[in-house]
Coordinates of C-alpha atoms and ligand atoms in Angstrom, one line a residue:
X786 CA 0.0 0.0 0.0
X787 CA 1.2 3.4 -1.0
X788 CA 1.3 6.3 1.5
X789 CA -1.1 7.8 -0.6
X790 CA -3.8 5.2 -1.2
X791 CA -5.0 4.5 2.0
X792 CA -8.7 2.6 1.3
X793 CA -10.4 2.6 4.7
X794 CA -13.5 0.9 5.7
X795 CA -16.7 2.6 7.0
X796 CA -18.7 0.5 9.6
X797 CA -22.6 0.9 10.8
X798 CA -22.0 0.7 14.5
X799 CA -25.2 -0.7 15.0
X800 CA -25.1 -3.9 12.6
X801 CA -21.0 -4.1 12.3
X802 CA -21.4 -3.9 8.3
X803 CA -19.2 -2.0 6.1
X804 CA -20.9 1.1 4.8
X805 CA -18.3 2.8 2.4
X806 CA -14.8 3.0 1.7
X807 CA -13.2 5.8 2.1
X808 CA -9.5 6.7 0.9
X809 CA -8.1 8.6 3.1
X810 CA -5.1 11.3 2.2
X811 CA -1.6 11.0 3.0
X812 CA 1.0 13.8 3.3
X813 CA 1.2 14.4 -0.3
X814 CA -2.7 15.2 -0.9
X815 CA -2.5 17.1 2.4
X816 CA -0.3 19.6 1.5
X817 CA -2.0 19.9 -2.3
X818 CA -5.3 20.5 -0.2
X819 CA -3.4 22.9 2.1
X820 CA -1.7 25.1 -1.5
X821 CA -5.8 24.7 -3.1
X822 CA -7.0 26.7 0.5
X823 CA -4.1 29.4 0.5
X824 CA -4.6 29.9 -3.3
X825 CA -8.3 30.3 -2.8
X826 CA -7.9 32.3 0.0
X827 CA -6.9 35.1 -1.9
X828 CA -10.0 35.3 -3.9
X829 CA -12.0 34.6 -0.9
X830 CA -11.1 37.5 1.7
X831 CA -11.9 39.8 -1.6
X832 CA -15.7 38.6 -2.0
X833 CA -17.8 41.5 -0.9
X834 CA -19.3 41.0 2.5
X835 CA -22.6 40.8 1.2
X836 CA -21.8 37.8 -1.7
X837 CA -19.8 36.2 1.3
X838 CA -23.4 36.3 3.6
X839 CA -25.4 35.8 0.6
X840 CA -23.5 32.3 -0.4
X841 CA -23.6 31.1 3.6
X842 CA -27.1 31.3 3.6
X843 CA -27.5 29.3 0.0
X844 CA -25.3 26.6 1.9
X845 CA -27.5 27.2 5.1
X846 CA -30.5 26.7 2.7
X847 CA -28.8 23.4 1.1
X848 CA -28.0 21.9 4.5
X849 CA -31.4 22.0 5.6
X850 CA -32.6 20.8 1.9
X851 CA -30.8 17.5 2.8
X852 CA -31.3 17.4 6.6
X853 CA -32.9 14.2 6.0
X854 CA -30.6 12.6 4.0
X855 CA -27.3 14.1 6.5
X856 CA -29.2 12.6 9.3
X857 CA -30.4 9.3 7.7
X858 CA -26.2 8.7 6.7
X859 CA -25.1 9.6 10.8
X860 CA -27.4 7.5 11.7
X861 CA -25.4 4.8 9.8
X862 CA -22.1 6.3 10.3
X863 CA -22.0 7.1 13.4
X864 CA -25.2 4.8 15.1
X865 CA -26.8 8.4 16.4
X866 CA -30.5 8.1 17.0
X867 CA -32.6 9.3 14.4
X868 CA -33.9 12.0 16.8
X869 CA -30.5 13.6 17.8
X870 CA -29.2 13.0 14.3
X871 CA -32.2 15.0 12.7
X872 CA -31.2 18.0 15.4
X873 CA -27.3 17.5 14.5
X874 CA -28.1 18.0 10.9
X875 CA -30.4 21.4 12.0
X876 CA -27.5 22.3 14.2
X877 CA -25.0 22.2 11.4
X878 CA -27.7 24.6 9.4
X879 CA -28.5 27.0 11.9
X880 CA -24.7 27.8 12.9
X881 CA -23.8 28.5 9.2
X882 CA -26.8 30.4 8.9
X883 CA -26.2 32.6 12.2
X884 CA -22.9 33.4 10.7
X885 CA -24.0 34.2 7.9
X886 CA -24.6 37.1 9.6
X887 CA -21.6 38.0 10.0
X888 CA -20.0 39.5 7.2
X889 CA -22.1 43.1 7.0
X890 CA -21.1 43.5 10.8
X891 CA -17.4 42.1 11.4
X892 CA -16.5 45.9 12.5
X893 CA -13.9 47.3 13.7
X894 CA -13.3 50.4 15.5
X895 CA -12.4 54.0 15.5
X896 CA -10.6 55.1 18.3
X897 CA -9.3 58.6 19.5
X898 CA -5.9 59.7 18.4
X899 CA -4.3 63.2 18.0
X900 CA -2.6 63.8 14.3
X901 CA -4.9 61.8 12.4
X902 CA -7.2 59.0 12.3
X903 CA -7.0 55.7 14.3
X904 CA -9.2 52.2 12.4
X905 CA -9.5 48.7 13.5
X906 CA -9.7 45.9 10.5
X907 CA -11.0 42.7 11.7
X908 CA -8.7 41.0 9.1
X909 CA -9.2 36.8 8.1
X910 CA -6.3 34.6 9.3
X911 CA -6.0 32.4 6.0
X912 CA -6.1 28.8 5.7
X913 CA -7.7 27.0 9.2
X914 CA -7.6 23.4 9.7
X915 CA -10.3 21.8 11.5
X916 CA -9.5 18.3 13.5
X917 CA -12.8 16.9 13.9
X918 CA -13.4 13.5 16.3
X919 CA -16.4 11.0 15.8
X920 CA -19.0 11.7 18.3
X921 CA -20.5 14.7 16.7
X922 CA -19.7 14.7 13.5
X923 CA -21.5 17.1 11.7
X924 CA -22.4 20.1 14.5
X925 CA -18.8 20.1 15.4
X926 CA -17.2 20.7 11.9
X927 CA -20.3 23.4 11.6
X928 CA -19.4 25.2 14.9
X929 CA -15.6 25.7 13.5
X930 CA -15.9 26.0 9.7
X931 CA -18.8 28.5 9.7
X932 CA -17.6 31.4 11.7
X933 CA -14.0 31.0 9.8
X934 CA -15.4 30.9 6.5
X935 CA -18.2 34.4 7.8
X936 CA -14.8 35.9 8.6
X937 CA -12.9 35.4 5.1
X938 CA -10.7 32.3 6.0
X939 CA -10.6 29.2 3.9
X940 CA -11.0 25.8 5.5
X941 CA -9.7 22.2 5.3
X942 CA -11.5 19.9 7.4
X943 CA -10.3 16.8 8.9
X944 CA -12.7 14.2 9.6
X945 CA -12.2 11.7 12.2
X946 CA -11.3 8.3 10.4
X947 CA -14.2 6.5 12.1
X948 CA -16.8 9.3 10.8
X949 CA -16.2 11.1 7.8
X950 CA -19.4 10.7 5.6
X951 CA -21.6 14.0 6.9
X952 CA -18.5 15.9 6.4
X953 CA -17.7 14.8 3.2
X954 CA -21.4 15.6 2.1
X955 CA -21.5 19.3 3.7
X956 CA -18.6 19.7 1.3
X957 CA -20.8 19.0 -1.6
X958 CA -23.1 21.2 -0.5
X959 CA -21.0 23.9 -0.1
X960 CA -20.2 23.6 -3.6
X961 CA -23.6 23.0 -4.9
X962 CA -24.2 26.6 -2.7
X963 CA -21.5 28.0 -5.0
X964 CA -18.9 28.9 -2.9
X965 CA -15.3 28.7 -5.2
X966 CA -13.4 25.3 -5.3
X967 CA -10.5 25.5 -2.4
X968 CA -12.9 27.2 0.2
X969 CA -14.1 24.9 2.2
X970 CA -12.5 21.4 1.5
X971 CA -13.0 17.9 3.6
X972 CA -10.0 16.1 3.7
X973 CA -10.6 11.9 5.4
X974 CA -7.3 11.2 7.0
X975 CA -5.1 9.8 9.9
X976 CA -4.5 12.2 12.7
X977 CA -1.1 11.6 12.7
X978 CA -0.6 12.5 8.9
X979 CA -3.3 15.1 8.5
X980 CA -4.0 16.3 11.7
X981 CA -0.4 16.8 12.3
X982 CA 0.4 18.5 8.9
X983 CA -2.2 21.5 10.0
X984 CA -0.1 21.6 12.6
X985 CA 3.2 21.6 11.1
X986 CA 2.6 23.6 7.9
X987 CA 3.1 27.4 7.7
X988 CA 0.4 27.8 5.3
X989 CA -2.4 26.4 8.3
X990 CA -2.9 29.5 10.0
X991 CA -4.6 28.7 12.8
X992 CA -6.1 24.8 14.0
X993 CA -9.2 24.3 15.5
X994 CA -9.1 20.8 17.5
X995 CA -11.8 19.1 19.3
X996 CA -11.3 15.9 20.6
X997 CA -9.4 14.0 23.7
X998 CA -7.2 15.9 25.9
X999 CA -4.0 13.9 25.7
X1000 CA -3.5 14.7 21.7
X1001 CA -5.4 18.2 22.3
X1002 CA -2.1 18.7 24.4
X1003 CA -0.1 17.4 21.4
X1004 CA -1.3 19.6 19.4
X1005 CA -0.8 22.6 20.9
X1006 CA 2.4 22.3 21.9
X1007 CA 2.8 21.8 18.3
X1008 CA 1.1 24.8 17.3
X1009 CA 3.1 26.6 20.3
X1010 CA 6.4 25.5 18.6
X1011 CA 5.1 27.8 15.5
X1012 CA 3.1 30.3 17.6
X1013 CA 0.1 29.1 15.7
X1014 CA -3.6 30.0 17.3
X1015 CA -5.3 27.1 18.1
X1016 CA -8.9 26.5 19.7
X1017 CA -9.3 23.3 21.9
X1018 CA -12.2 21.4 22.8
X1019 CA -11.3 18.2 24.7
X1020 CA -12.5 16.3 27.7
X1021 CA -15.1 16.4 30.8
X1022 CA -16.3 14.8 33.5
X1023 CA -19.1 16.8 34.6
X1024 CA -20.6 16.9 37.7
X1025 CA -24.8 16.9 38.2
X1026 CA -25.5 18.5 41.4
X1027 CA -29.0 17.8 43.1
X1028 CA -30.2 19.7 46.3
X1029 CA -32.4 18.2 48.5
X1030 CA -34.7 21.0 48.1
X1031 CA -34.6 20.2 44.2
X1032 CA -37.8 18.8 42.0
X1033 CA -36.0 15.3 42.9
X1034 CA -38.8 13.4 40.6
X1035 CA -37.5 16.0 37.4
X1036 CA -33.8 15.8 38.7
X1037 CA -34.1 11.5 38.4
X1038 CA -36.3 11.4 35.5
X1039 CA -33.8 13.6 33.5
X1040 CA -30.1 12.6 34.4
X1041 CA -30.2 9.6 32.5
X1042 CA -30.1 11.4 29.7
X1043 CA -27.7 14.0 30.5
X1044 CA -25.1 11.1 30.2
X1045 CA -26.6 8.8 27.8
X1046 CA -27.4 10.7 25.7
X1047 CA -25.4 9.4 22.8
X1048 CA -24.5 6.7 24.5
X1049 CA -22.6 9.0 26.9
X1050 CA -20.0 10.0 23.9
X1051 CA -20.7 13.3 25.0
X1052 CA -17.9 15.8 26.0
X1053 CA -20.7 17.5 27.9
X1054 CA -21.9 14.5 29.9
X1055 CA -22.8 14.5 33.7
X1056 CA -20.6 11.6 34.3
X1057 CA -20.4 12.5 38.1
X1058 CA -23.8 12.6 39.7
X1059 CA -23.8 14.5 43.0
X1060 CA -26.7 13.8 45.3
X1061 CA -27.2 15.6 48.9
X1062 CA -27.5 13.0 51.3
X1063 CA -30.8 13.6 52.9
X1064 CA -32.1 13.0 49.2
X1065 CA -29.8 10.0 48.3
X1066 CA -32.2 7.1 48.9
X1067 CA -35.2 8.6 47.1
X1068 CA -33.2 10.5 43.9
X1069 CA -31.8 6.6 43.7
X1070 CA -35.1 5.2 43.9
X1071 CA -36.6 7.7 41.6
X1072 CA -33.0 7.4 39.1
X1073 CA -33.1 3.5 39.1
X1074 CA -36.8 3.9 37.8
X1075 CA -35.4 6.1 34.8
X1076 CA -32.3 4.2 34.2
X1077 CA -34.1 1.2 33.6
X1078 CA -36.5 2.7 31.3
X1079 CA -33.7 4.2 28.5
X1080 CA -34.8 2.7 25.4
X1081 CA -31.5 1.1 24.0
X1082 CA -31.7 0.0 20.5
X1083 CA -31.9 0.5 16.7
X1084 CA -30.8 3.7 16.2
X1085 CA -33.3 4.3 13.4
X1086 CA -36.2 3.4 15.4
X1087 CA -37.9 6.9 16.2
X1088 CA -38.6 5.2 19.7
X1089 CA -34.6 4.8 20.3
X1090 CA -33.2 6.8 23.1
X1091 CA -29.4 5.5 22.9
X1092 CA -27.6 3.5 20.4
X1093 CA -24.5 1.9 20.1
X1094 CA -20.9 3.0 20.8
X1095 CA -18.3 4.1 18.2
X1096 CA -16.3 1.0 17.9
X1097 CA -15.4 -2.1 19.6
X1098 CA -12.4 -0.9 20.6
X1099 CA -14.3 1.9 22.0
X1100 CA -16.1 -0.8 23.8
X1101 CA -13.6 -2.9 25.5
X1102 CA -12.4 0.8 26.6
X1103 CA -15.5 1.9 28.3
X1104 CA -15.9 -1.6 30.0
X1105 CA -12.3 -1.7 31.5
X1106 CA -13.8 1.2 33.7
X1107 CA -16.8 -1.5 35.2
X1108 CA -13.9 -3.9 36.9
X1109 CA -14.3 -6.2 40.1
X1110 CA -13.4 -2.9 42.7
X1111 CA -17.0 -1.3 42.2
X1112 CA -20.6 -2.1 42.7
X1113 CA -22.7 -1.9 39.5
X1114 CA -25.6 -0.1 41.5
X1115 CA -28.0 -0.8 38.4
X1116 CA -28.1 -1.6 34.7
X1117 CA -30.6 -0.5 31.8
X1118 CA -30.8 -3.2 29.1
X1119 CA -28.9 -3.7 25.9
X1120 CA -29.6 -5.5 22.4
X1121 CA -27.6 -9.1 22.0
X1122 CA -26.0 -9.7 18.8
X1123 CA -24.0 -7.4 16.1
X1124 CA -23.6 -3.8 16.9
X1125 CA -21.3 -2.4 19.4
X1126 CA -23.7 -2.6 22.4
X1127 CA -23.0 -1.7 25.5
X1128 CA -25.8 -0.7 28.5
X1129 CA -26.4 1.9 31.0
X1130 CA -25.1 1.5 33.9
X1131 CA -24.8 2.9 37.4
X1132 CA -21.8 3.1 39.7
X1133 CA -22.3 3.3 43.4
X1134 CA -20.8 3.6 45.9
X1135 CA -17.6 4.5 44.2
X1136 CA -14.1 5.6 45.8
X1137 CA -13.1 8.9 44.8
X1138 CA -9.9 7.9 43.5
X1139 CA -11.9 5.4 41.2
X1140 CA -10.7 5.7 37.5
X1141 CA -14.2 5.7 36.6
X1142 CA -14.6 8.6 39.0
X1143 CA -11.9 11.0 37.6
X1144 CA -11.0 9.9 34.2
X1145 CA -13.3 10.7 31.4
X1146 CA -15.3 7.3 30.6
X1147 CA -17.2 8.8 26.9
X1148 CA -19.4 6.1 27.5
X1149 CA -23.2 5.1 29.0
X1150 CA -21.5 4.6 32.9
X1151 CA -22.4 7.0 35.5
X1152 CA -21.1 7.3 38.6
X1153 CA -23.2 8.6 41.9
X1154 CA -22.1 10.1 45.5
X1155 CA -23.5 12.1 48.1
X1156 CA -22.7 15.5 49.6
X1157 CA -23.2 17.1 52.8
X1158 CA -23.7 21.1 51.6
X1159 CA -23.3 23.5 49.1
X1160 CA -19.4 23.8 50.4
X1161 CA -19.2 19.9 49.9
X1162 CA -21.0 19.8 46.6
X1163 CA -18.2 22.9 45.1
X1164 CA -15.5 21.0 46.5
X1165 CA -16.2 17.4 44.9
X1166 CA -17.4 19.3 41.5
X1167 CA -14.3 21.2 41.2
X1168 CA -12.0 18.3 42.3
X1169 CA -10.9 17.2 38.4
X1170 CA -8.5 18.6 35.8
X1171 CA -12.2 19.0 33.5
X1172 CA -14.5 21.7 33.6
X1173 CA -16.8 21.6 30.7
X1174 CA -19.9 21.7 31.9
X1175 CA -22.5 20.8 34.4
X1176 CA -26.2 21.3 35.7
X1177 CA -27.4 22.2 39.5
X1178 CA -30.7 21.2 40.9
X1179 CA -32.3 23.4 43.5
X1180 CA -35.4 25.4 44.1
X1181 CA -33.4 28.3 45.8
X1182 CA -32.4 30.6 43.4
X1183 CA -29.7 32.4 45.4
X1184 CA -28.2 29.0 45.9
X1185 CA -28.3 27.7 42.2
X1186 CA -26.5 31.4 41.6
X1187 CA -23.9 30.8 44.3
X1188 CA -23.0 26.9 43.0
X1189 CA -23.0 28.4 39.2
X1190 CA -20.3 31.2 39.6
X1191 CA -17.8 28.3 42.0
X1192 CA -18.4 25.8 40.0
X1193 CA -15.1 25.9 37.6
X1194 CA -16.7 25.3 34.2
X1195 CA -17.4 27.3 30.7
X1196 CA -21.0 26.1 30.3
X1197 CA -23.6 25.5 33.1
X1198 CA -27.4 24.9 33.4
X1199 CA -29.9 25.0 36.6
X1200 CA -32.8 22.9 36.6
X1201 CA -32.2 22.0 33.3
X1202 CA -29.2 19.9 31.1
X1203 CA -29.0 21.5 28.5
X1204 CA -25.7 23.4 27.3
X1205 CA -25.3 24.0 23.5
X1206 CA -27.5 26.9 21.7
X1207 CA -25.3 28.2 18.7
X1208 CA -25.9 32.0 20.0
X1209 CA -24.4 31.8 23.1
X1210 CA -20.4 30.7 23.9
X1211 CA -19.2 27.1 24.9
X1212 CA -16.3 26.0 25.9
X1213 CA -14.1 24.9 28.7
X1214 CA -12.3 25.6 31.8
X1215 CA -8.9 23.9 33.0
X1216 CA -7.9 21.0 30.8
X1217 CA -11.6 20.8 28.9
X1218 CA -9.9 23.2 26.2
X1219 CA -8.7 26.7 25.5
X1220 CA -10.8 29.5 23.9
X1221 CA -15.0 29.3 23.3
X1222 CA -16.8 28.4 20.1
X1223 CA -20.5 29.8 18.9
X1224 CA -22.4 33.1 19.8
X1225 CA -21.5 36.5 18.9
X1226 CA -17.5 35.9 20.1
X1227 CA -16.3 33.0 17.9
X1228 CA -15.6 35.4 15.2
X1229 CA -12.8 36.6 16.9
X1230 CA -10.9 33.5 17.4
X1231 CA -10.5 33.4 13.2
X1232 CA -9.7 37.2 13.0
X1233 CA -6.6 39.1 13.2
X1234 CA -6.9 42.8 14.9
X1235 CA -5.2 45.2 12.6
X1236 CA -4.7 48.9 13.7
X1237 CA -4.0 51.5 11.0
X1238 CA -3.0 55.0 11.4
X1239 CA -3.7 57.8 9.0
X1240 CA -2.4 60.6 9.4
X1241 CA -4.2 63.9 8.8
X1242 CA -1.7 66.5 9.4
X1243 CA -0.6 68.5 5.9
Ligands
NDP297 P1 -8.6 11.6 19.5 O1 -8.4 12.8 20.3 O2 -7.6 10.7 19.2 O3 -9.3 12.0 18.1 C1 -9.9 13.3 17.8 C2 -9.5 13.8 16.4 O4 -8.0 14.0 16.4 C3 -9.6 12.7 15.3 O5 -10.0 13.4 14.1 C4 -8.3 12.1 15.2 O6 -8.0 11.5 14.0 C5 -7.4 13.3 15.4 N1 -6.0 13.0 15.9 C6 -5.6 11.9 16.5 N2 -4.2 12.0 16.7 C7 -3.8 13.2 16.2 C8 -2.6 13.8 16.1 N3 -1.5 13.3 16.6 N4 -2.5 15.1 15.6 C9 -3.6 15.6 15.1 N5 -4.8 15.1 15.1 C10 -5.0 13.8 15.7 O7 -9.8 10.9 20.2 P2 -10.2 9.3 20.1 O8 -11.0 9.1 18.9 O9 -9.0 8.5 20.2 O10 -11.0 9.1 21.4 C11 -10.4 8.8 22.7 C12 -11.0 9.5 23.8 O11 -10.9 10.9 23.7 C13 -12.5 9.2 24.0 O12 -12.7 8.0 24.6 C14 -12.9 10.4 24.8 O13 -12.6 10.2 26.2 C15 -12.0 11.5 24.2 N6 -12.7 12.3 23.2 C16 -13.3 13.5 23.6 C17 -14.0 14.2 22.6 C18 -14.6 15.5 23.0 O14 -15.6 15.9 22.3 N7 -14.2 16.1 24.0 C19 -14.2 13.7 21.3 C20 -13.5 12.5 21.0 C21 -12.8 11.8 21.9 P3 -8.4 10.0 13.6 O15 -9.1 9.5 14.7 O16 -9.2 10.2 12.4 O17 -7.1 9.3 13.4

């Protein structure tokens, strides 16, 4: 096999069967993608602000032609539930819509000077390379490439091997949007060769990475070598915090699917339950009721509330985590037979020097302790190198306020799970990454401030 025909094998998570073949690029086509962005790049910053928005909002308009058809191929790519892969696919749309917004009002400023005049240019970068991993596919491509193209950058993204097939169709549609050949290009590939070459060349720009934290790390201290900018999404291990005083029958009924949700391959997953102790025995009661109800299954099914995992390496990762030191507290049920299965399930009581209490698990287990106090609940929360998200349960609002501003992470919710709206910011603290993607900010992290003075004085 040549270095640069590299045939690699799409499965179905669900059924095990091979779905496509894809060849994936070696350092030779890299760096030919890489010369196609910086030679279309030049053409690209020069597009009027309003053709740029215009053309967004054709591809906006072409991703949600197909949303069907992008959801219908995650769900076989990727094993996502027809229901999350249908709001994936409306995710992707609405981002590149929103910034299409963006050209017309990328300002800059003018500031106060003596002698003349003083202007801001919110200038592009030039080529960005996206590392993308396999959980979510399509939204996380979106949440990079559509700000960076809104600000006049050209993009190559890099699929995650396992995952490329929603990718590689948004670049079709891009084209069929008419935006020029070399703007936004989709390039399936090894992290190692790819992945690494946006790092290495001088013609990436700037590297957006979203994936674990150990090669997050990698990469920027590969990007630090160059004094590259780079935006890092990686890791989590969440912490769900439920008050006594909280609506314990919502709290349960929800916080199954706040970390099984897709099958728990979630950087945002409450993967650390925290339950006050006066409300332990009855949020376990209520939470065995819900865990046992997660419908586990065909991922088409409309039914399906969690499907399989990623791989079967995957697998045998997230079940080294369930060993003979802790107690399987409860289980939720699981199909028999081909697909990468694996089921709910509940850890407690758990030390809290368990692996599967401080490392991040990206799979359907869940661990549960109690707390004594608000003091107690901050402590245990904040007590990992993660800080991604997290959600707080309590009917006292200057309580929920309190735990929100100690808790150390970029996105929280109270009474509620959720943590991804494409207007507002997301991102992490401490090791879950560096810098914030989505709402009216992102912009800025594919821009370059440029100051010019003019002088006035005859
Ligand atoms: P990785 O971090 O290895 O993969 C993420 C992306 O980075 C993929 O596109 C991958 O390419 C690419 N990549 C891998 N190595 C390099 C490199 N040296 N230079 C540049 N790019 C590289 O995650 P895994 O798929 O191995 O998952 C392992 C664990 O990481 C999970 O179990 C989970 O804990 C965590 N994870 C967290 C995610 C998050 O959203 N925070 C997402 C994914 C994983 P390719 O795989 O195609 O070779």
């Amino acid at each position: 096999m040549s270095q640069e025909h590299d045939p690699y094998q799409v499965v179905n998570p669900a059924t095990e069967e091979v779905i496509a073949t894809v060849d994936l690029a070696g350092p030779a086509a890299a760096d030919a993608a890489i010369a196609r962005a910086r030679r279309a790049f030049e053409s690209w910053r020069n597009v009027a602000p309003g053709d740029r928005a215009r053309l967004l909002r054709r591809f906006a308009a072409e991703v949600d032609a197909e949303r069907e058809s992008l959801a219908a191929l995650e769900v076989a790519n990727a094993g996502h539930t027809i229901g999350n892969a249908r709001w994936e696919a409306g995710n992707a749309r609405d981002v590149i819509e929103y910034y299409a917004g963006a050209p017309e009002r990328l300002f800059g400023r003018q500031i106060p000077v003596a002698g003349g005049l003083d202007v801001t240019f919110q200038e592009p970068l030039g080529v960005v390379g996206v590392i993308v991993p396999w959980n979510f596919p399509l939204p996380i491509a979106a949440w990079a490439l559509a700000p960076a193209l809104a600000a006049g950058n050209t993009v190559i993204v890099k699929p995650a091997e396992l995952t490329p097939l929603t990718a590689l169709r948004l670049a079709e549609l891009a084209l069929r949007a008419g935006l020029p050949e070399g703007v936004l290009q989709v390039l399936p590939g090894r992290g190692p060769v790819v992945g690494q070459r946006f790092v290495t060349h001088p013609d990436v720009r700037k590297v957006v990475f979203t994936g674990s934290t150990a090669v997050g790390r990698s990469v920027m201290a590969g990007c630090a070598a160059r004094v590259k900018p780079v935006t890092l999404e990686l890791g989590g291990k969440s912490a769900n915090i439920v008050f006594a005083d909280a609506d314990l029958e919502k709290a349960a009924a929800t916080a199954p699917y706040a970390v099984f949700d897709n099958a728990g391959q979630d950087c945002c997953a409450r993967s650390r339950i925290l339950v006050e102790a006066s409300a332990y025995d009855e949020f376990m009661d209520r939470f065995e009721r819900a865990v046992r109800g997660v419908r586990v299954g065909d991922p088409a099914d409309e039914k399906t509330e969690m499907g399989p995992l990623i791989s079967a390496a995957h697998r045998a990762r997230v079940a080294s985590y369930v060993d003979g030191d802790t107690e399987v507290a409860f289980r939720g049920g699981a199909p028999e037979g081909p697909g990468f299965w694996y089921p709910p399930t509940v850890l407690a009581p758990i030390a809290p020097d368990h692996r599967a209490f401080t490392e991040e698990v990206f799979g359907p287990v869940v661990t549960v302790v109690p707390f004594r106090g608000e003091s107690d609940a901050v402590r245990i929360a904040n007590a990992t190198e993660y800080g991604l998200s997290g959600s707080i349960w309590t009917r006292d609002v200057g309580r929920a306020l309190r735990v929100a501003r100690a808790v150390e992470a970029g996105n929280l919710s109270v009474n509620s799970h959720s943590s991804v709206r494409y207007w507002t910011p997301f991102g992490g603290y401490k090791q879950s990454g560096l810098g914030r993607e989505l709402g009216p900010d992102a912009l800025h992290a594919f821009t370059e401030t440029k100051n010019v003075f003019i002088a006035t004085e005859e």
